[in-house]
Amino acid sequence: MANVEVSLKETMTSIEGALGAALVDYASGMALGTLGGGKDLDLTVAAAGNTDVIRAKVRTMELLGMKDEIEDLLITLGSQYHLIRLLRSRGGNGLFLYVVLDKNNSNLAMARHQLKRIESALEL
């Protein structure tokens, strides 16, 4: 089992092209931990903003009467992928892992696979 710090380090080292990662509480919009990022990628701001994205998608699913669960959300930019994985592991409800990938140096399918593996080892 891994804690938040170990899980974020694992995200940054095991996912090729990772530029930044965060564990976020989407009830409050607060990042519980961040790693990477930089002046052009403020992970605290991104965490709060992506909270709104998740809330909007959950509301839309409710309006449509969908009873399914969100696994992950992908936002594709010109040079980056922003991958948001909602946690379903024990103690993870209301949290998501967020990773920003360099589009030219990453494999999206492998990134999704690694995030799922990291989620399963995360202990909160």
PDB file of C-alpha atoms in Angstrom:
ATOM      1  CA  MET A   1       0.000   0.000   0.000  1.00  0.00           C
ATOM      2  CA  ALA A   2       1.226   3.475  -0.860  1.00  0.00           C
ATOM      3  CA  ASN A   3       0.537   6.858   0.702  1.00  0.00           C
ATOM      4  CA  VAL A   4      -0.175  10.076  -1.219  1.00  0.00           C
ATOM      5  CA  GLU A   5       3.475  11.131  -1.603  1.00  0.00           C
ATOM      6  CA  VAL A   6       4.577   7.704  -2.807  1.00  0.00           C
ATOM      7  CA  SER A   7       1.642   7.495  -5.227  1.00  0.00           C
ATOM      8  CA  LEU A   8       2.425  10.897  -6.756  1.00  0.00           C
ATOM      9  CA  LYS A   9       6.108   9.949  -7.140  1.00  0.00           C
ATOM     10  CA  GLU A  10       5.033   6.684  -8.770  1.00  0.00           C
ATOM     11  CA  THR A  11       2.768   8.621 -11.136  1.00  0.00           C
ATOM     12  CA  MET A  12       5.587  10.930 -12.195  1.00  0.00           C
ATOM     13  CA  THR A  13       8.165   8.162 -12.650  1.00  0.00           C
ATOM     14  CA  SER A  14       6.086   5.335 -14.110  1.00  0.00           C
ATOM     15  CA  ILE A  15       4.019   7.337 -16.578  1.00  0.00           C
ATOM     16  CA  GLU A  16       6.128   8.418 -19.526  1.00  0.00           C
ATOM     17  CA  GLY A  17       5.704  12.088 -20.398  1.00  0.00           C
ATOM     18  CA  ALA A  18       4.189  13.078 -17.022  1.00  0.00           C
ATOM     19  CA  LEU A  19       4.600  16.815 -16.400  1.00  0.00           C
ATOM     20  CA  GLY A  20       2.652  17.055 -13.139  1.00  0.00           C
ATOM     21  CA  ALA A  21       0.351  15.085 -10.872  1.00  0.00           C
ATOM     22  CA  ALA A  22      -2.059  15.841  -8.043  1.00  0.00           C
ATOM     23  CA  LEU A  23      -4.436  14.101  -5.684  1.00  0.00           C
ATOM     24  CA  VAL A  24      -7.526  16.268  -5.322  1.00  0.00           C
ATOM     25  CA  ASP A  25     -10.636  16.371  -3.134  1.00  0.00           C
ATOM     26  CA  TYR A  26     -13.429  17.331  -5.525  1.00  0.00           C
ATOM     27  CA  ALA A  27     -15.833  18.284  -2.750  1.00  0.00           C
ATOM     28  CA  SER A  28     -13.567  21.167  -1.732  1.00  0.00           C
ATOM     29  CA  GLY A  29     -11.375  21.584  -4.824  1.00  0.00           C
ATOM     30  CA  MET A  30      -8.263  21.354  -2.664  1.00  0.00           C
ATOM     31  CA  ALA A  31      -5.159  19.477  -3.748  1.00  0.00           C
ATOM     32  CA  LEU A  32      -4.105  17.011  -1.049  1.00  0.00           C
ATOM     33  CA  GLY A  33      -0.736  16.673  -2.722  1.00  0.00           C
ATOM     34  CA  THR A  34       1.032  17.778  -5.894  1.00  0.00           C
ATOM     35  CA  LEU A  35       4.251  16.917  -7.673  1.00  0.00           C
ATOM     36  CA  GLY A  36       5.753  18.478 -10.776  1.00  0.00           C
ATOM     37  CA  GLY A  37       4.141  21.326 -12.632  1.00  0.00           C
ATOM     38  CA  GLY A  38       5.891  24.675 -12.839  1.00  0.00           C
ATOM     39  CA  LYS A  39       5.294  28.305 -13.707  1.00  0.00           C
ATOM     40  CA  ASP A  40       3.265  27.316 -16.784  1.00  0.00           C
ATOM     41  CA  LEU A  41       1.403  24.545 -14.944  1.00  0.00           C
ATOM     42  CA  ASP A  42       0.047  25.574 -11.531  1.00  0.00           C
ATOM     43  CA  LEU A  43      -1.324  22.288 -10.229  1.00  0.00           C
ATOM     44  CA  THR A  44      -3.234  23.945  -7.376  1.00  0.00           C
ATOM     45  CA  VAL A  45      -5.191  26.105  -9.831  1.00  0.00           C
ATOM     46  CA  ALA A  46      -5.663  23.145 -12.174  1.00  0.00           C
ATOM     47  CA  ALA A  47      -6.944  20.998  -9.291  1.00  0.00           C
ATOM     48  CA  ALA A  48      -9.601  23.557  -8.372  1.00  0.00           C
ATOM     49  CA  GLY A  49     -10.628  24.084 -11.995  1.00  0.00           C
ATOM     50  CA  ASN A  50     -10.909  20.383 -12.745  1.00  0.00           C
ATOM     51  CA  THR A  51     -13.166  19.999  -9.729  1.00  0.00           C
ATOM     52  CA  ASP A  52     -15.715  22.079 -11.655  1.00  0.00           C
ATOM     53  CA  VAL A  53     -15.319  19.771 -14.662  1.00  0.00           C
ATOM     54  CA  ILE A  54     -16.115  16.712 -12.551  1.00  0.00           C
ATOM     55  CA  ARG A  55     -19.080  18.358 -10.846  1.00  0.00           C
ATOM     56  CA  ALA A  56     -20.514  19.357 -14.242  1.00  0.00           C
ATOM     57  CA  LYS A  57     -20.158  15.817 -15.607  1.00  0.00           C
ATOM     58  CA  VAL A  58     -21.747  14.279 -12.503  1.00  0.00           C
ATOM     59  CA  ARG A  59     -24.672  16.732 -12.760  1.00  0.00           C
ATOM     60  CA  THR A  60     -25.114  15.950 -16.451  1.00  0.00           C
ATOM     61  CA  MET A  61     -25.179  12.221 -15.756  1.00  0.00           C
ATOM     62  CA  GLU A  62     -27.792  12.779 -13.042  1.00  0.00           C
ATOM     63  CA  LEU A  63     -29.943  14.847 -15.425  1.00  0.00           C
ATOM     64  CA  LEU A  64     -29.714  12.071 -17.997  1.00  0.00           C
ATOM     65  CA  GLY A  65     -30.623   9.470 -15.388  1.00  0.00           C
ATOM     66  CA  MET A  66     -27.378   7.589 -15.932  1.00  0.00           C
ATOM     67  CA  LYS A  67     -26.522   5.188 -13.115  1.00  0.00           C
ATOM     68  CA  ASP A  68     -22.993   4.443 -14.308  1.00  0.00           C
ATOM     69  CA  GLU A  69     -19.741   5.594 -12.679  1.00  0.00           C
ATOM     70  CA  ILE A  70     -17.050   7.782 -14.203  1.00  0.00           C
ATOM     71  CA  GLU A  71     -13.717   5.979 -14.555  1.00  0.00           C
ATOM     72  CA  ASP A  72     -11.727   8.834 -15.983  1.00  0.00           C
ATOM     73  CA  LEU A  73     -11.979  12.039 -17.987  1.00  0.00           C
ATOM     74  CA  LEU A  74      -9.618  13.104 -20.736  1.00  0.00           C
ATOM     75  CA  ILE A  75      -9.009  16.637 -21.916  1.00  0.00           C
ATOM     76  CA  THR A  76      -6.878  16.839 -25.039  1.00  0.00           C
ATOM     77  CA  LEU A  77      -4.978  20.051 -25.727  1.00  0.00           C
ATOM     78  CA  GLY A  78      -2.646  20.828 -28.602  1.00  0.00           C
ATOM     79  CA  SER A  79       0.450  19.716 -26.712  1.00  0.00           C
ATOM     80  CA  GLN A  80      -0.897  17.980 -23.585  1.00  0.00           C
ATOM     81  CA  TYR A  81      -3.281  15.375 -22.265  1.00  0.00           C
ATOM     82  CA  HIS A  82      -5.004  16.111 -18.955  1.00  0.00           C
ATOM     83  CA  LEU A  83      -6.166  12.836 -17.421  1.00  0.00           C
ATOM     84  CA  ILE A  84      -8.490  12.770 -14.413  1.00  0.00           C
ATOM     85  CA  ARG A  85      -9.135   9.434 -12.672  1.00  0.00           C
ATOM     86  CA  LEU A  86     -11.866   9.321 -10.037  1.00  0.00           C
ATOM     87  CA  LEU A  87     -10.861   7.069  -7.157  1.00  0.00           C
ATOM     88  CA  ARG A  88     -13.106   4.173  -6.254  1.00  0.00           C
ATOM     89  CA  SER A  89     -10.715   2.341  -3.954  1.00  0.00           C
ATOM     90  CA  ARG A  90     -11.434   2.169  -0.247  1.00  0.00           C
ATOM     91  CA  GLY A  91     -11.401   5.597   1.304  1.00  0.00           C
ATOM     92  CA  GLY A  92     -11.064   7.268  -2.090  1.00  0.00           C
ATOM     93  CA  ASN A  93     -14.616   8.481  -2.646  1.00  0.00           C
ATOM     94  CA  GLY A  94     -14.632  12.168  -3.469  1.00  0.00           C
ATOM     95  CA  LEU A  95     -11.019  12.149  -4.660  1.00  0.00           C
ATOM     96  CA  PHE A  96      -9.339  12.097  -8.047  1.00  0.00           C
ATOM     97  CA  LEU A  97      -5.866  11.624  -9.411  1.00  0.00           C
ATOM     98  CA  TYR A  98      -4.924  14.236 -11.976  1.00  0.00           C
ATOM     99  CA  VAL A  99      -1.976  13.921 -14.324  1.00  0.00           C
ATOM    100  CA  VAL A 100      -0.768  16.194 -17.097  1.00  0.00           C
ATOM    101  CA  LEU A 101       1.091  14.491 -19.929  1.00  0.00           C
ATOM    102  CA  ASP A 102       3.272  15.806 -22.716  1.00  0.00           C
ATOM    103  CA  LYS A 103       1.275  14.682 -25.746  1.00  0.00           C
ATOM    104  CA  ASN A 104       4.374  14.006 -27.865  1.00  0.00           C
ATOM    105  CA  ASN A 105       6.136  11.890 -25.250  1.00  0.00           C
ATOM    106  CA  SER A 106       3.374   9.809 -23.718  1.00  0.00           C
ATOM    107  CA  ASN A 107       1.232   6.776 -24.390  1.00  0.00           C
ATOM    108  CA  LEU A 108      -2.337   7.507 -23.337  1.00  0.00           C
ATOM    109  CA  ALA A 109      -3.398   3.861 -23.043  1.00  0.00           C
ATOM    110  CA  MET A 110      -0.411   3.047 -20.839  1.00  0.00           C
ATOM    111  CA  ALA A 111      -1.009   6.168 -18.739  1.00  0.00           C
ATOM    112  CA  ARG A 112      -4.599   5.078 -18.063  1.00  0.00           C
ATOM    113  CA  HIS A 113      -3.386   1.576 -17.182  1.00  0.00           C
ATOM    114  CA  GLN A 114      -0.718   2.940 -14.804  1.00  0.00           C
ATOM    115  CA  LEU A 115      -3.166   5.307 -13.081  1.00  0.00           C
ATOM    116  CA  LYS A 116      -5.519   2.391 -12.452  1.00  0.00           C
ATOM    117  CA  ARG A 117      -2.637   0.412 -10.941  1.00  0.00           C
ATOM    118  CA  ILE A 118      -1.514   3.374  -8.806  1.00  0.00           C
ATOM    119  CA  GLU A 119      -5.082   3.891  -7.591  1.00  0.00           C
ATOM    120  CA  SER A 120      -5.328   0.266  -6.466  1.00  0.00           C
ATOM    121  CA  ALA A 121      -2.178   0.635  -4.333  1.00  0.00           C
ATOM    122  CA  LEU A 122      -3.103   4.012  -2.830  1.00  0.00           C
ATOM    123  CA  GLU A 123      -3.976   3.898   0.865  1.00  0.00           C
ATOM    124  CA  LEU A 124      -5.768   6.880   2.342  1.00  0.00           C
TER     125      LEU A 124
END
